[in-house]
GROMACS .gro file of C-alpha atoms in nm:
model
  212
    1ALA     CA    1   4.017  -6.936  -0.647
    2GLU     CA    2   4.145  -7.251  -0.827
    3LEU     CA    3   3.675  -7.363  -0.771
    4ILE     CA    4   3.651  -7.063  -0.880
    5ARG     CA    5   3.862  -7.038  -1.220
    6LYS     CA    6   3.751  -7.383  -1.293
    7CYS     CA    7   3.381  -7.281  -1.244
    8ALA     CA    8   3.377  -7.005  -1.529
    9GLU     CA    9   3.609  -7.229  -1.719
   10ARG     CA   10   3.273  -7.451  -1.669
   11GLY     CA   11   3.048  -7.207  -1.792
   12ALA     CA   12   2.956  -7.081  -1.523
   13ALA     CA   13   2.718  -6.742  -1.581
   14ALA     CA   14   2.746  -6.614  -1.242
   15ILE     CA   15   2.974  -6.737  -0.923
   16ALA     CA   16   2.783  -6.553  -0.615
   17LEU     CA   17   3.003  -6.642  -0.288
   18ASP     CA   18   2.753  -6.574  -0.044
   19ILE     CA   19   3.011  -6.508   0.252
   20LEU     CA   20   3.222  -6.185   0.370
   21LEU     CA   21   3.537  -6.182   0.291
   22ALA     CA   22   3.605  -5.839   0.524
   23GLU     CA   23   3.878  -5.901   0.668
   24PRO     CA   24   4.276  -5.997   0.497
   25ASP     CA   25   4.365  -6.365   0.525
   26ARG     CA   26   4.544  -6.423   0.815
   27SER     CA   27   4.736  -6.782   0.633
   28SER     CA   28   4.905  -6.508   0.375
   29PRO     CA   29   5.294  -6.555   0.396
   30ASN     CA   30   5.287  -6.132   0.465
   31ASN     CA   31   5.061  -6.102   0.728
   32MET     CA   32   5.177  -6.485   0.882
   33ARG     CA   33   5.592  -6.299   0.924
   34SER     CA   34   5.338  -5.999   1.094
   35ALA     CA   35   5.185  -6.233   1.308
   36LEU     CA   36   5.491  -6.402   1.509
   37LEU     CA   37   5.698  -6.053   1.472
   38ARG     CA   38   5.423  -5.933   1.693
   39GLU     CA   39   5.333  -6.198   1.880
   40ALA     CA   40   5.619  -6.456   1.945
   41GLY     CA   41   5.943  -6.224   1.901
   42LEU     CA   42   5.976  -6.428   1.539
   43ASP     CA   43   6.166  -6.219   1.212
   44VAL     CA   44   6.080  -6.491   0.991
   45GLU     CA   45   6.239  -6.476   0.636
   46VAL     CA   46   6.072  -6.659   0.295
   47SER     CA   47   6.178  -6.616  -0.022
   48GLY     CA   48   6.201  -6.769  -0.336
   49LEU     CA   49   5.742  -6.622  -0.354
   50PRO     CA   50   5.586  -6.526  -0.656
   51PRO     CA   51   5.457  -6.151  -0.576
   52LEU     CA   52   5.102  -6.272  -0.585
   53TYR     CA   53   5.176  -6.556  -0.289
   54GLU     CA   54   5.337  -6.365  -0.066
   55ASP     CA   55   4.876  -6.186  -0.061
   56TYR     CA   56   4.669  -6.438  -0.089
   57ASP     CA   57   4.341  -6.153  -0.100
   58LEU     CA   58   4.515  -5.982  -0.370
   59LEU     CA   59   4.571  -6.354  -0.522
   60LEU     CA   60   4.150  -6.381  -0.519
   61ALA     CA   61   4.123  -6.051  -0.621
   62GLU     CA   62   4.329  -6.103  -0.939
   63GLU     CA   63   4.235  -6.473  -0.986
   64ILE     CA   64   3.807  -6.314  -1.032
   65ARG     CA   65   3.879  -6.003  -1.228
   66GLY     CA   66   3.700  -6.021  -1.455
   67LEU     CA   67   3.525  -6.335  -1.395
   68PRO     CA   68   3.148  -6.323  -1.323
   69VAL     CA   69   3.190  -6.336  -0.960
   70VAL     CA   70   2.972  -6.119  -0.751
   71LEU     CA   71   3.087  -6.124  -0.347
   72GLY     CA   72   2.896  -6.082  -0.052
   73MET     CA   73   2.807  -5.798   0.182
   74TYR     CA   74   2.613  -5.712   0.441
   75ALA     CA   75   2.380  -5.418   0.543
   76ARG     CA   76   2.411  -5.268   0.907
   77PHE     CA   77   2.083  -5.100   1.021
   78GLY     CA   78   2.082  -4.846   1.243
   79ALA     CA   79   2.443  -4.856   1.260
   80PRO     CA   80   2.523  -4.479   1.419
   81GLU     CA   81   2.671  -4.205   1.081
   82ARG     CA   82   2.951  -4.418   0.849
   83PRO     CA   83   3.302  -4.306   1.019
   84ALA     CA   84   3.543  -4.133   0.765
   85GLU     CA   85   3.828  -4.353   0.785
   86ALA     CA   86   3.583  -4.594   0.739
   87PRO     CA   87   3.656  -4.872   0.407
   88PRO     CA   88   3.479  -4.826   0.091
   89LEU     CA   89   3.128  -4.890   0.007
   90PRO     CA   90   3.139  -5.062  -0.311
   91ARG     CA   91   3.011  -4.919  -0.634
   92PRO     CA   92   2.689  -4.929  -0.636
   93VAL     CA   93   2.419  -5.074  -0.946
   94GLY     CA   94   2.232  -4.818  -1.108
   95ASN     CA   95   1.821  -4.747  -1.018
   96VAL     CA   96   1.620  -4.579  -1.255
   97GLU     CA   97   1.303  -4.519  -1.053
   98ARG     CA   98   0.964  -4.500  -1.273
   99GLU     CA   99   0.753  -4.298  -1.006
  100ALA     CA  100   0.384  -4.251  -1.165
  101ALA     CA  101   0.106  -3.986  -1.098
  102GLY     CA  102  -0.050  -4.060  -0.742
  103ASP     CA  103   0.151  -4.294  -0.650
  104LEU     CA  104   0.362  -4.316  -0.302
  105PRO     CA  105   0.724  -4.295  -0.376
  106ILE     CA  106   0.985  -4.580  -0.413
  107ARG     CA  107   1.174  -4.460  -0.167
  108SER     CA  108   0.852  -4.502   0.092
  109HIS     CA  109   0.888  -4.814   0.261
  110THR     CA  110   1.186  -4.940   0.141
  111HIS     CA  111   1.482  -5.081   0.413
  112ARG     CA  112   1.736  -4.790   0.450
  113ALA     CA  113   2.070  -4.908   0.666
  114GLU     CA  114   2.365  -4.645   0.726
  115ASP     CA  115   2.673  -4.914   0.668
  116ALA     CA  116   2.762  -5.244   0.545
  117THR     CA  117   3.040  -5.467   0.641
  118VAL     CA  118   3.175  -5.486   0.295
  119PRO     CA  119   3.500  -5.692   0.113
  120LEU     CA  120   3.861  -5.535   0.202
  121PRO     CA  121   3.885  -5.330  -0.101
  122VAL     CA  122   4.118  -5.516  -0.309
  123LEU     CA  123   3.863  -5.735  -0.357
  124GLN     CA  124   3.595  -5.469  -0.421
  125GLN     CA  125   3.749  -5.377  -0.737
  126ALA     CA  126   3.802  -5.700  -0.839
  127ALA     CA  127   3.439  -5.780  -0.839
  128PRO     CA  128   3.062  -5.673  -0.759
  129CYS     CA  129   2.903  -5.719  -0.419
  130GLY     CA  130   2.542  -5.789  -0.334
  131LEU     CA  131   2.377  -5.814  -0.003
  132ILE     CA  132   2.318  -6.146   0.195
  133ASN     CA  133   2.064  -6.019   0.469
  134MET     CA  134   1.744  -6.248   0.509
  135SER     CA  135   1.461  -6.136   0.755
  136PRO     CA  136   1.317  -6.447   0.849
  137ASP     CA  137   1.053  -6.420   1.011
  138SER     CA  138   0.906  -6.499   1.409
  139ASP     CA  139   0.899  -6.883   1.360
  140GLY     CA  140   1.257  -6.896   1.190
  141PHE     CA  141   1.161  -6.968   0.901
  142VAL     CA  142   1.273  -6.721   0.521
  143ARG     CA  143   0.966  -6.639   0.331
  144GLN     CA  144   1.050  -6.378   0.182
  145VAL     CA  145   1.412  -6.245   0.110
  146PRO     CA  146   1.500  -5.843   0.034
  147LEU     CA  147   1.634  -5.776  -0.278
  148ILE     CA  148   1.686  -5.390  -0.276
  149THR     CA  149   1.890  -5.207   0.014
  150PHE     CA  150   1.993  -4.859   0.063
  151VAL     CA  151   2.309  -4.821   0.270
  152ASP     CA  152   2.451  -4.466   0.297
  153GLY     CA  153   2.108  -4.349   0.070
  154LYS     CA  154   2.282  -4.572  -0.257
  155THR     CA  155   2.138  -4.903  -0.398
  156TYR     CA  156   2.285  -5.214  -0.320
  157MET     CA  157   2.103  -5.521  -0.440
  158ASN     CA  158   2.013  -5.910  -0.295
  159LEU     CA  159   2.312  -6.084  -0.422
  160GLY     CA  160   2.126  -6.399  -0.573
  161LEU     CA  161   1.966  -6.066  -0.839
  162ARG     CA  162   2.336  -5.887  -0.910
  163ALA     CA  163   2.428  -6.260  -1.007
  164LEU     CA  164   2.121  -6.229  -1.198
  165MET     CA  165   2.261  -5.934  -1.346
  166VAL     CA  166   2.609  -6.086  -1.362
  167ALA     CA  167   2.491  -6.365  -1.562
  168THR     CA  168   2.282  -6.143  -1.776
  169GLY     CA  169   2.535  -5.798  -1.857
  170LYS     CA  170   2.338  -5.612  -1.664
  171SER     CA  171   2.469  -5.270  -1.505
  172SER     CA  172   2.134  -5.074  -1.357
  173ILE     CA  173   1.800  -5.194  -1.267
  174MET     CA  174   1.450  -5.068  -1.325
  175THR     CA  175   1.281  -4.981  -0.996
  176ARG     CA  176   0.852  -4.940  -1.094
  177SER     CA  177   0.580  -4.767  -0.767
  178GLY     CA  178   0.216  -4.854  -0.710
  179PRO     CA  179  -0.032  -4.707  -0.437
  180ASP     CA  180   0.223  -4.814  -0.145
  181GLY     CA  181   0.541  -4.696  -0.311
  182LEU     CA  182   0.745  -5.019  -0.441
  183SER     CA  183   0.647  -5.278  -0.661
  184SER     CA  184   0.830  -5.365  -0.901
  185ILE     CA  185   1.154  -5.447  -0.983
  186ARG     CA  186   1.354  -5.477  -1.298
  187VAL     CA  187   1.605  -5.639  -1.465
  188GLY     CA  188   1.660  -5.632  -1.889
  189GLN     CA  189   1.374  -5.936  -1.931
  190PHE     CA  190   1.280  -5.990  -1.568
  191GLU     CA  191   1.036  -5.796  -1.415
  192ILE     CA  192   1.019  -5.884  -1.060
  193PRO     CA  193   0.738  -5.828  -0.788
  194VAL     CA  194   0.800  -5.712  -0.454
  195SER     CA  195   0.671  -5.621  -0.170
  196PRO     CA  196   0.694  -5.186  -0.027
  197GLN     CA  197   0.979  -5.251   0.171
  198GLY     CA  198   1.170  -5.480  -0.195
  199ASN     CA  199   1.095  -5.815  -0.004
  200PHE     CA  200   1.063  -6.135  -0.236
  201THR     CA  201   0.798  -6.377  -0.119
  202ILE     CA  202   0.925  -6.722  -0.172
  203PRO     CA  203   0.758  -6.985  -0.375
  204PHE     CA  204   0.811  -7.299  -0.234
  205THR     CA  205   0.592  -7.524  -0.418
  206GLY     CA  206   0.567  -7.885  -0.308
  207PRO     CA  207   0.451  -8.081   0.055
  208ARG     CA  208   0.561  -7.999   0.400
  209GLY     CA  209   0.957  -8.003   0.452
  210GLU     CA  210   1.066  -7.926   0.066
  211TYR     CA  211   1.268  -7.720  -0.077
  212PRO     CA  212   1.132  -7.470  -0.304
   0.00000   0.00000   0.00000
């Protein structure tokens, strides 16, 4: 929370957290008390803490609320149908789909997942979420990044692209079709060419072994 606050104070346009915050923080005083009672039969009382310091997840949520933060989520492919008691999915991205006559529908070949591992609801309410899924090639190298995935039929963006949306103040995207289906994703003034699956090819530059 402190690191995020300092980044925002120094003018960060977007702060993307490529980690999953899907489980309660076990070091929160509330959770530690419950664990001690459950595992050791010890009923410990702590007094004098401000309410926010009883629950570190709530503390983080309050810290990031209103800041240009994007949280990570992970699409789960081949998962069974979402159970009714599953945590709610984050708010999806608005998607204006522009399909030209004769083109394949935009969703013809795009990634589609049945469910996702998502941040705790208290954190979802404080910041948008972006997908951290990667698609390495058979040799283990990542040459393409999926920018768009439909989870339970709703539109979700890659973490980096969701951060671009936050940095530019955009709440929706525009997807365009081509002869083979999806051909590009537009965020404000930026139009990004993608494969029909929604993958962006990383433009590696320089000699072997260098980062792009």
